[in-house]
Amino acid sequence: MVVALLSFAGFLHAYRPLTTEDASVLPHGKGQLEMSWEYAAAFDESRNHIFLLVPGAGLANRLEFTLELPFVVGQQEGQGLAPGLGDIRATVKGLLYPDKGAIPAFALQGYFKFDTGEDSEGLGTGNREAGFFGIVSKRIEEFQLHGMLGLDFTVSGPSRGHRDVIYGVAVDYTVGNFLNRPFHLVTEVFGNTNFNPAIAFNPATLLLGAIYELSESWTLDCAISVGLSGSGQDLDTTVGATFIFP
């Protein structure tokens, strides 16, 4: 089950601590680095500590590239700790239309996940995967609303040919200022549904978290999420920080 958990989590990443993507991109020439620790527990008692670095850059106007570099310390039921590199993921996101007037922002995202994690030790899935998503975002006063829908394909590995529908809905609410800096509360429902009815693995999670904009360059965050179905994730806790290069 730990492989299934990693496949579901997939290190999919929006702005922290959400998994649901947002329809925004880094400006051309701008860079950022996300750093986080995550504790993920599955229903089968397997456990993972995930240390994740996500460098990103604005490649051109309305085009962003990110690279997700996970280091995983996994522990499957009845076994010892297994540290190592997880599955690396490269992502490109393009903004097609900005949030303007009554029309929300719209973006497209594509990614490729490599099988760099050792699946026999629970560090990766053993599969190479690709995915494509449509993303919408809308700001309404203190609220930011995000939604995403797309497909994930296993292109090689033990689960070759497997396909999933990925979905997510998130809300970001700016509560106000704390020490003269913005403080946010966030929530989301994120999950996937596979195309094979014989596989009863359709995980979904509910996340509750907070974001604090420490400065123009630094943002801190934390969140906890719980599984909404009897497969995949049981409990997930994460803390992290984002640095935007000046």
XYZ file of N, CA and C in Angstrom:
738
model
N 0.810 -1.213 0.000
C 0.000 0.000 0.000
C 0.845 1.265 0.000
N 2.102 1.186 0.497
C 2.900 2.398 0.525
C 3.152 2.924 -0.877
N 3.302 2.027 -1.846
C 3.481 2.467 -3.229
C 2.228 3.173 -3.719
N 1.072 2.619 -3.380
C -0.187 3.255 -3.770
C -0.322 4.620 -3.121
N 0.105 4.736 -1.870
C 0.042 6.010 -1.181
C 0.919 7.042 -1.875
N 2.148 6.625 -2.227
C 3.044 7.541 -2.924
C 2.497 7.918 -4.280
N 1.828 6.968 -4.942
C 1.247 7.261 -6.246
C 0.143 8.289 -6.120
N -0.677 8.160 -5.083
C -1.772 9.113 -4.888
C -1.235 10.485 -4.520
N -0.348 10.503 -3.537
C 0.243 11.785 -3.160
C 1.030 12.319 -4.334
N 1.846 11.448 -4.935
C 2.524 11.764 -6.183
C 3.393 12.998 -6.100
N 3.532 13.559 -4.899
C 4.247 14.803 -4.719
C 3.663 15.906 -5.599
N 2.400 15.728 -5.973
C 1.707 16.808 -6.678
C 1.776 18.068 -5.827
N 2.019 19.187 -6.485
C 2.297 20.360 -5.684
C 1.750 21.625 -6.306
N 0.959 22.355 -5.533
C 0.541 23.704 -5.909
C 1.284 24.657 -4.977
N 0.710 25.841 -4.670
C 1.384 26.624 -3.645
C 1.064 25.992 -2.303
N 2.081 25.929 -1.480
C 1.966 25.202 -0.223
C 0.923 25.830 0.702
N 0.225 24.945 1.502
C 0.357 23.499 1.582
C -0.668 22.740 0.729
N -1.264 23.401 -0.245
C -2.301 22.771 -1.055
C -1.716 21.798 -2.070
N -2.507 20.800 -2.423
C -2.184 19.909 -3.530
C -2.915 20.359 -4.788
N -4.107 20.910 -4.629
C -4.849 21.468 -5.754
C -4.059 22.614 -6.368
N -3.861 22.556 -7.671
C -3.084 23.596 -8.348
C -3.866 24.915 -8.431
N -3.124 26.008 -8.613
C -3.731 27.319 -8.824
C -3.343 27.821 -10.214
N -4.205 28.640 -10.800
C -3.986 29.139 -12.165
C -3.154 30.407 -12.133
N -1.931 30.283 -11.639
C -0.985 31.402 -11.653
C 0.399 30.842 -11.932
N 1.292 31.684 -12.428
C 2.656 31.254 -12.739
C 3.636 32.308 -12.236
N 4.880 31.899 -12.066
C 5.927 32.837 -11.701
C 6.197 33.793 -12.856
N 6.470 35.053 -12.575
C 6.822 35.988 -13.645
C 8.106 35.561 -14.357
N 8.253 36.002 -15.583
C 9.437 35.672 -16.370
C 10.703 36.105 -15.637
N 11.636 35.164 -15.472
C 12.889 35.465 -14.813
C 12.858 35.370 -13.304
N 11.699 35.098 -12.722
C 11.566 35.003 -11.272
C 11.730 33.546 -10.839
N 12.349 33.335 -9.678
C 12.542 31.985 -9.167
C 12.046 31.850 -7.751
N 11.771 30.607 -7.347
C 11.371 30.349 -5.979
C 11.831 28.949 -5.574
N 11.885 28.709 -4.268
C 12.254 27.406 -3.732
C 11.305 27.058 -2.605
N 10.628 25.914 -2.735
C 9.754 25.411 -1.687
C 10.471 24.289 -0.942
N 10.365 24.311 0.385
C 11.000 23.315 1.241
C 9.966 22.809 2.234
N 9.893 21.494 2.411
C 8.861 20.979 3.310
C 9.226 19.617 3.876
N 8.603 19.327 5.007
C 8.622 17.988 5.615
C 7.184 17.517 5.689
N 6.976 16.243 5.377
C 5.632 15.675 5.391
C 5.670 14.294 6.031
N 4.717 14.038 6.896
C 4.553 12.715 7.497
C 3.260 12.126 6.953
N 3.388 10.996 6.256
C 2.230 10.373 5.615
C 2.032 8.966 6.167
N 0.818 8.681 6.614
C 0.471 7.368 7.151
C -0.657 6.770 6.327
N -0.497 5.499 5.933
C -1.519 4.801 5.158
C -2.359 3.924 6.073
N -3.494 3.463 5.542
C -4.394 2.628 6.327
C -3.783 1.274 6.679
N -2.735 0.851 5.937
C -2.124 -0.455 6.203
C -0.955 -0.362 7.176
N -0.836 0.748 7.910
C 0.190 0.980 8.925
C 1.556 1.337 8.358
N 1.721 1.479 7.051
C 2.984 1.955 6.501
C 3.114 3.459 6.762
N 4.352 3.904 6.881
C 4.630 5.294 7.242
C 5.716 5.851 6.339
N 5.625 7.160 6.043
C 6.653 7.824 5.254
C 6.928 9.209 5.805
N 8.213 9.543 5.889
C 8.645 10.914 6.110
C 9.191 11.406 4.776
N 8.641 12.511 4.267
C 9.015 13.009 2.948
C 9.601 14.414 3.097
N 10.861 14.564 2.696
C 11.524 15.860 2.684
C 11.591 16.301 1.219
N 10.949 17.420 0.918
C 10.737 17.802 -0.472
C 11.317 19.184 -0.767
N 12.104 19.251 -1.837
C 12.584 20.521 -2.381
C 11.942 20.721 -3.748
N 11.388 21.919 -3.974
C 10.738 22.207 -5.251
C 11.249 23.543 -5.780
N 12.337 23.531 -6.560
C 12.749 24.763 -7.226
C 11.850 25.051 -8.419
N 11.586 26.324 -8.659
C 10.726 26.724 -9.773
C 11.228 28.007 -10.401
N 10.852 28.213 -11.672
C 11.292 29.413 -12.383
C 10.271 29.803 -13.431
N 10.141 31.116 -13.639
C 9.330 31.621 -14.736
C 10.157 31.622 -16.007
N 9.846 30.701 -16.931
C 10.649 30.542 -18.133
C 10.368 31.623 -19.163
N 9.135 32.063 -19.223
C 8.710 33.078 -20.192
C 7.437 33.704 -19.649
N 6.905 34.667 -20.357
C 5.625 35.229 -19.945
C 4.563 34.143 -19.919
N 3.959 33.954 -18.746
C 2.869 32.985 -18.547
C 3.317 31.529 -18.647
N 4.598 31.218 -18.424
C 5.083 29.843 -18.498
C 6.016 29.579 -17.324
N 5.733 28.498 -16.582
C 6.474 28.176 -15.364
C 6.957 26.736 -15.395
N 8.165 26.514 -14.851
C 8.729 25.169 -14.743
C 9.082 24.894 -13.287
N 8.732 23.701 -12.790
C 9.121 23.285 -11.446
C 9.668 21.864 -11.491
N 10.547 21.569 -10.540
C 11.144 20.239 -10.420
C 11.011 19.797 -8.977
N 10.361 18.664 -8.747
C 10.109 18.185 -7.393
C 11.112 17.091 -7.049
N 11.885 17.339 -5.970
C 12.983 16.458 -5.571
C 12.700 15.916 -4.173
N 12.109 14.727 -4.065
C 11.757 14.183 -2.762
C 12.822 13.228 -2.205
N 13.082 13.360 -0.928
C 13.873 12.374 -0.195
C 12.938 11.714 0.796
N 12.806 10.407 0.705
C 11.792 9.680 1.461
C 12.453 8.751 2.472
N 11.933 8.753 3.691
C 12.291 7.745 4.689
C 11.037 6.912 4.904
N 11.006 5.732 4.292
C 9.810 4.902 4.321
C 9.905 3.771 5.328
N 8.772 3.366 5.840
C 8.709 2.223 6.742
C 7.441 1.447 6.459
N 7.591 0.283 5.831
C 6.459 -0.580 5.583
C 6.197 -1.449 6.809
N 4.993 -1.974 6.897
C 4.583 -2.751 8.063
C 5.518 -3.931 8.292
N 6.070 -4.027 9.520
C 6.933 -5.136 9.874
C 8.354 -5.024 9.372
N 8.732 -3.875 8.789
C 10.067 -3.689 8.261
C 10.713 -2.449 8.866
N 12.030 -2.326 8.669
C 12.762 -1.187 9.180
C 12.662 0.009 8.262
N 13.379 1.063 8.650
C 13.383 2.289 7.868
C 14.187 2.109 6.587
N 13.707 2.736 5.492
C 14.382 2.657 4.194
C 14.479 4.074 3.639
N 15.626 4.748 3.818
C 15.769 6.104 3.284
C 16.286 6.096 1.856
N 15.916 7.105 1.091
C 16.423 7.211 -0.270
C 15.661 8.237 -1.089
N 16.114 8.433 -2.304
C 15.479 9.361 -3.229
C 14.124 8.830 -3.671
N 13.125 9.688 -3.714
C 11.808 9.311 -4.210
C 11.698 9.549 -5.706
N 10.479 9.561 -6.209
C 10.235 9.765 -7.641
C 10.283 11.258 -7.973
N 11.212 11.632 -8.842
C 11.355 13.020 -9.276
C 10.269 13.355 -10.290
N 9.790 14.588 -10.213
C 8.687 15.004 -11.074
C 8.982 16.370 -11.677
N 8.862 16.487 -13.005
C 9.061 17.749 -13.716
C 7.713 18.235 -14.228
N 7.438 19.536 -14.021
C 6.126 20.099 -14.340
C 6.264 21.401 -15.123
N 5.418 21.569 -16.117
C 5.316 22.822 -16.857
C 3.870 23.308 -16.766
N 3.693 24.587 -16.415
C 2.350 25.169 -16.311
C 2.292 26.450 -17.119
N 1.240 26.594 -17.901
C 1.054 27.782 -18.715
C -0.250 28.484 -18.392
N -0.188 29.788 -18.204
C -1.381 30.586 -17.939
C -1.995 31.022 -19.263
N -3.231 30.592 -19.507
C -3.910 30.938 -20.752
C -4.709 32.229 -20.644
N -5.266 32.476 -19.453
C -6.080 33.682 -19.274
C -6.010 34.100 -17.812
N -5.712 35.372 -17.524
C -5.622 35.815 -16.127
C -6.998 36.044 -15.516
N -7.037 36.140 -14.207
C -8.262 36.463 -13.477
C -8.630 37.916 -13.775
N -9.720 38.107 -14.494
C -10.091 39.453 -14.942
C -11.609 39.604 -14.958
N -12.118 40.568 -14.220
C -13.553 40.796 -14.180
C -14.285 39.597 -13.598
N -15.325 39.169 -14.303
C -16.106 38.024 -13.836
C -15.540 36.691 -14.314
N -14.503 36.721 -15.148
C -13.944 35.498 -15.735
C -12.754 35.041 -14.909
N -12.736 33.785 -14.469
C -11.612 33.293 -13.661
C -10.361 33.071 -14.507
N -9.239 32.953 -13.830
C -7.994 32.594 -14.502
C -8.058 31.133 -14.931
N -7.412 30.822 -16.063
C -7.394 29.456 -16.572
C -5.975 29.101 -16.983
N -5.514 27.921 -16.567
C -4.169 27.455 -16.888
C -4.211 25.986 -17.258
N -3.185 25.559 -17.993
C -2.965 24.154 -18.323
C -1.635 23.712 -17.746
N -1.604 22.482 -17.270
C -0.385 21.952 -16.674
C -0.120 20.539 -17.198
N 1.144 20.251 -17.440
C 1.551 18.907 -17.801
C 2.763 18.508 -16.985
N 2.887 17.221 -16.682
C 4.038 16.779 -15.900
C 4.472 15.384 -16.338
N 5.730 15.064 -15.971
C 6.247 13.714 -16.158
C 6.943 13.300 -14.870
N 6.574 12.130 -14.348
C 7.172 11.606 -13.117
C 8.089 10.437 -13.467
N 9.327 10.513 -13.004
C 10.320 9.482 -13.261
C 10.271 8.412 -12.166
N 10.745 7.224 -12.484
C 10.748 6.121 -11.518
C 12.089 6.058 -10.793
N 12.479 7.166 -10.178
C 13.773 7.233 -9.510
C 13.755 6.633 -8.113
N 12.588 6.474 -7.509
C 12.483 5.891 -6.178
C 12.459 4.369 -6.240
N 13.117 3.731 -5.285
C 13.157 2.269 -5.233
C 11.819 1.740 -4.721
N 11.021 1.164 -5.638
C 9.668 0.746 -5.253
C 9.667 -0.423 -4.285
N 10.689 -1.287 -4.330
C 10.721 -2.450 -3.434
C 10.897 -2.037 -1.976
N 11.395 -0.811 -1.745
C 11.571 -0.310 -0.385
C 10.526 0.746 -0.018
N 9.548 0.930 -0.899
C 8.482 1.875 -0.618
C 8.851 3.322 -0.841
N 9.913 3.574 -1.618
C 10.361 4.947 -1.857
C 9.755 5.546 -3.111
N 9.180 4.739 -3.963
C 8.567 5.201 -5.195
C 7.536 4.197 -5.672
N 7.008 4.436 -6.854
C 5.949 3.580 -7.388
C 6.459 2.526 -8.353
N 7.671 2.703 -8.889
C 8.164 1.801 -9.915
C 7.603 2.098 -11.286
N 6.822 3.174 -11.400
C 6.182 3.537 -12.659
C 6.660 4.907 -13.133
N 6.657 5.075 -14.443
C 6.800 6.399 -15.029
C 5.409 6.870 -15.422
N 5.087 8.108 -15.044
C 3.731 8.607 -15.244
C 3.751 9.988 -15.895
N 2.692 10.279 -16.603
C 2.497 11.604 -17.191
C 1.079 12.060 -16.884
N 0.892 13.363 -16.790
C -0.430 13.888 -16.475
C -0.676 15.226 -17.129
N -1.963 15.525 -17.327
C -2.390 16.784 -17.943
C -3.607 17.290 -17.192
N -3.613 18.593 -16.865
C -4.670 19.152 -16.033
C -5.138 20.501 -16.558
N -6.418 20.773 -16.356
C -6.962 22.100 -16.520
C -7.191 22.694 -15.141
N -6.883 23.983 -14.981
C -6.932 24.632 -13.670
C -7.672 25.957 -13.788
N -8.553 26.243 -12.839
C -9.229 27.542 -12.786
C -9.041 28.134 -11.396
N -8.895 29.457 -11.332
C -8.767 30.171 -10.061
C -9.535 31.479 -10.142
N -10.103 31.874 -9.010
C -10.861 33.124 -8.957
C -10.719 33.759 -7.580
N -10.382 35.041 -7.563
C -10.342 35.792 -6.312
C -11.645 36.566 -6.138
N -12.274 36.408 -4.972
C -13.483 37.139 -4.622
C -13.255 37.746 -3.247
N -12.870 39.009 -3.238
C -12.520 39.728 -2.018
C -11.440 38.959 -1.250
N -11.707 38.489 -0.025
C -10.674 37.800 0.754
C -10.546 36.321 0.397
N -11.358 35.838 -0.517
C -11.322 34.423 -0.873
C -10.590 34.203 -2.196
N -9.818 33.125 -2.262
C -9.289 32.622 -3.515
C -9.805 31.197 -3.701
N -10.448 30.954 -4.843
C -11.032 29.650 -5.134
C -10.234 28.984 -6.245
N -9.904 27.698 -6.060
C -9.116 26.959 -7.038
C -9.783 25.608 -7.334
N -9.717 25.221 -8.590
C -10.215 23.907 -8.981
C -9.346 23.323 -10.076
N -9.176 22.006 -10.067
C -8.383 21.347 -11.102
C -9.013 20.001 -11.457
N -8.826 19.609 -12.718
C -9.343 18.330 -13.195
C -8.425 17.861 -14.310
N -8.057 16.581 -14.273
C -7.174 16.089 -15.318
C -7.004 14.589 -15.276
N -6.072 14.099 -16.104
C -5.813 12.672 -16.256
C -4.361 12.368 -15.938
N -4.142 11.219 -15.306
C -2.810 10.707 -15.044
C -2.677 9.362 -15.757
N -1.567 9.187 -16.509
C -1.337 7.960 -17.272
C -0.042 7.308 -16.796
N -0.076 5.997 -16.592
C 1.149 5.246 -16.333
C 1.700 4.789 -17.675
N 2.871 5.319 -18.044
C 3.422 5.049 -19.375
C 4.384 3.883 -19.390
N 4.954 3.503 -18.229
C 5.808 2.331 -18.152
C 5.885 1.873 -16.708
N 6.229 0.607 -16.518
C 6.328 0.055 -15.180
C 5.277 -0.999 -14.918
N 5.214 -1.499 -13.686
C 4.267 -2.580 -13.349
C 2.810 -2.235 -13.606
N 2.454 -0.954 -13.520
C 1.056 -0.534 -13.710
C 0.841 0.121 -15.070
N 1.655 -0.248 -16.045
C 1.554 0.368 -17.370
C 0.121 0.267 -17.921
N -0.365 1.369 -18.456
C -1.723 1.422 -18.987
C -2.757 1.903 -17.989
N -2.366 1.997 -16.715
C -3.322 2.462 -15.700
C -3.597 3.954 -15.886
N -4.850 4.346 -15.695
C -5.256 5.736 -15.851
C -6.108 6.167 -14.666
N -5.931 7.420 -14.281
C -6.698 7.991 -13.182
C -7.236 9.355 -13.563
N -8.420 9.681 -13.063
C -8.929 11.047 -13.095
C -8.535 11.714 -11.791
N -7.828 12.834 -11.889
C -7.381 13.584 -10.712
C -8.241 14.834 -10.568
N -8.686 15.124 -9.362
C -9.508 16.309 -9.140
C -9.133 16.978 -7.816
N -9.413 18.259 -7.729
C -9.166 18.979 -6.484
C -9.943 20.285 -6.466
N -10.434 20.657 -5.295
C -11.123 21.925 -5.066
C -10.560 22.519 -3.782
N -10.148 23.791 -3.830
C -9.523 24.415 -2.664
C -10.047 25.828 -2.455
N -10.019 26.263 -1.187
C -10.410 27.621 -0.795
C -9.307 28.194 0.082
N -8.881 29.414 -0.255
C -7.877 30.151 0.510
C -8.548 31.431 1.012
N -8.607 31.601 2.338
C -9.260 32.761 2.934
C -8.243 33.600 3.706
N -8.114 34.853 3.339
C -7.224 35.769 4.056
C -7.952 36.286 5.286
N -7.541 35.770 6.445
C -8.217 36.121 7.693
C -7.957 37.578 8.051
N -6.720 38.018 7.884
C -6.326 39.379 8.246
C -4.836 39.426 8.433
N -4.362 40.391 9.205
C -2.938 40.551 9.450
C -2.560 40.061 10.838
N -1.406 39.413 10.919
C -0.807 39.007 12.193
C 0.610 39.562 12.198
N 0.907 40.436 13.165
C 2.190 41.145 13.199
C 2.416 41.895 11.885
N 1.329 42.487 11.393
C 1.354 43.329 10.191
C 1.644 42.555 8.902
N 1.444 41.243 8.923
C 1.638 40.431 7.721
C 0.405 39.545 7.509
N 0.020 39.259 6.232
C -1.199 38.481 5.949
C -1.134 37.056 6.487
N -2.281 36.620 7.004
C -2.442 35.265 7.539
C -3.645 34.626 6.849
N -3.477 33.404 6.337
C -4.507 32.718 5.568
C -4.896 31.402 6.231
N -6.151 31.008 6.035
C -6.621 29.654 6.321
C -6.999 29.008 4.996
N -6.645 27.732 4.827
C -6.915 27.032 3.569
C -7.571 25.692 3.844
N -8.358 25.251 2.888
C -8.954 23.926 2.958
C -9.118 23.384 1.545
N -9.118 22.076 1.408
C -9.306 21.472 0.090
C -9.806 20.041 0.217
N -10.418 19.583 -0.860
C -10.716 18.160 -1.068
C -9.988 17.762 -2.342
N -9.162 16.722 -2.237
C -8.340 16.285 -3.362
C -8.414 14.766 -3.462
N -8.492 14.251 -4.705
C -8.564 12.795 -4.837
C -8.399 12.336 -6.265
N -8.576 11.060 -6.463
C -8.529 10.487 -7.807
C -9.453 9.281 -7.911
N -9.887 9.028 -9.129
C -10.746 7.886 -9.440
C -10.126 7.139 -10.606
N -9.874 5.840 -10.434
C -9.232 5.089 -11.512
C -10.280 4.525 -12.468
N -9.820 4.173 -13.671
C -10.711 3.712 -14.729
C -11.052 2.227 -14.612
N -10.367 1.506 -13.751
C -10.568 0.063 -13.632
C -11.482 -0.228 -12.447
N -12.735 -0.636 -12.684
C -13.658 -0.883 -11.568
C -13.235 -2.054 -10.690
N -12.305 -2.890 -11.185
C -11.846 -4.032 -10.397
C -10.847 -3.608 -9.319
N -10.320 -2.388 -9.431
C -9.357 -1.886 -8.456
C -10.075 -0.903 -7.533
N -10.268 -1.306 -6.297
C -11.004 -0.472 -5.340
C -10.047 0.503 -4.659
N -9.427 1.370 -5.454
C -8.501 2.350 -4.910
C -8.859 3.709 -5.488
N -9.716 4.422 -4.758
C -10.183 5.747 -5.176
C -10.030 6.712 -4.005
N -8.786 7.020 -3.641
C -8.570 7.808 -2.424
C -8.964 9.266 -2.586
N -9.360 9.845 -1.482
C -9.659 11.275 -1.408
C -9.283 11.755 -0.017
N -8.862 13.004 0.078
C -8.452 13.557 1.364
C -9.075 14.927 1.583
N -9.213 15.278 2.849
C -9.640 16.609 3.273
C -8.479 17.267 3.993
N -8.102 18.465 3.568
C -6.980 19.190 4.168
C -7.455 20.467 4.837
N -6.848 20.766 5.989
C -7.036 22.032 6.692
C -5.653 22.583 7.007
N -5.409 23.860 6.679
C -4.077 24.392 6.892
C -4.065 25.897 7.056
N -2.844 26.428 7.217
C -2.648 27.859 7.417
C -1.397 28.312 6.676
N -1.404 29.562 6.241
C -0.282 30.188 5.548
C -0.007 31.532 6.195
N 1.267 31.802 6.454
C 1.660 33.110 7.019
C 2.723 33.732 6.126
N 2.431 34.908 5.602
C 3.378 35.620 4.746
C 4.349 36.396 5.629
N 5.463 35.755 5.956
C 6.429 36.323 6.894
C 7.059 37.600 6.351
N 7.310 37.643 5.046
C 7.884 38.819 4.392
C 7.536 38.747 2.916
N 8.073 39.670 2.134
C 7.843 39.633 0.699
C 8.486 38.411 0.057
N 9.522 37.872 0.711
C 10.257 36.735 0.143
C 9.918 35.396 0.795
N 9.516 35.404 2.070
C 9.315 34.159 2.808
C 7.851 33.957 3.183
N 7.388 32.717 2.977
C 6.047 32.303 3.393
C 6.162 30.997 4.165
N 5.489 30.907 5.310
C 5.474 29.697 6.126
C 4.094 29.057 6.056
N 4.040 27.733 6.202
C 2.748 27.047 6.126
C 2.754 25.778 6.951
N 1.561 25.297 7.260
C 1.384 24.003 7.923
C -0.007 23.495 7.582
N -0.181 22.174 7.659
C -1.492 21.591 7.341
C -1.574 20.175 7.874
N -2.800 19.728 8.028
C -3.087 18.334 8.350
C -4.198 17.867 7.426
N -4.102 16.642 6.946
C -5.147 16.100 6.075
C -5.475 14.681 6.500
N -6.719 14.295 6.268
C -7.200 12.965 6.650
C -7.869 12.318 5.450
N -7.815 10.984 5.418
C -8.440 10.255 4.333
C -9.949 10.245 4.448
N -10.614 10.386 3.305
C -12.077 10.348 3.263
C -12.611 9.018 2.766
N -11.697 8.121 2.366
C -12.113 6.812 1.874
C -11.301 5.742 2.577
N -11.659 4.500 2.370
C -10.980 3.397 3.036
C -9.749 2.903 2.313
N -9.181 3.727 1.427
C -7.967 3.332 0.722
C -7.020 4.511 0.649
N -5.725 4.211 0.675
C -4.734 5.268 0.541
C -4.387 5.903 1.874
N -4.484 7.197 1.943
C -3.974 7.971 3.054
C -4.914 7.955 4.248
N -4.319 7.805 5.445
C -5.075 7.874 6.685
C -4.864 9.227 7.351
N -3.587 9.621 7.483
C -3.249 10.874 8.134
C -2.000 11.456 7.478
N -1.995 12.769 7.296
C -0.850 13.440 6.688
C -0.659 14.775 7.389
N 0.569 15.038 7.817
C 0.915 16.306 8.459
C 2.096 16.908 7.718
N 2.067 18.215 7.486
C 3.152 18.850 6.760
C 3.423 20.248 7.285
N 4.683 20.637 7.255
C 5.103 22.013 7.523
C 6.109 22.384 6.439
N 6.129 23.667 6.061
C 7.037 24.042 4.996
C 7.238 25.535 4.908
N 8.088 25.912 3.965
C 8.396 27.312 3.731
C 8.654 27.510 2.244
N 8.346 28.699 1.767
C 8.582 29.071 0.364
C 9.408 30.355 0.339
N 10.482 30.321 -0.450
C 11.329 31.492 -0.615
C 11.253 31.961 -2.072
N 10.890 33.208 -2.282
C 10.847 33.796 -3.613
C 12.098 34.660 -3.785
N 12.886 34.343 -4.790
C 14.128 35.068 -5.009
C 13.828 36.508 -5.441
N 14.503 37.467 -4.840
C 14.244 38.872 -5.174
C 14.762 39.214 -6.572
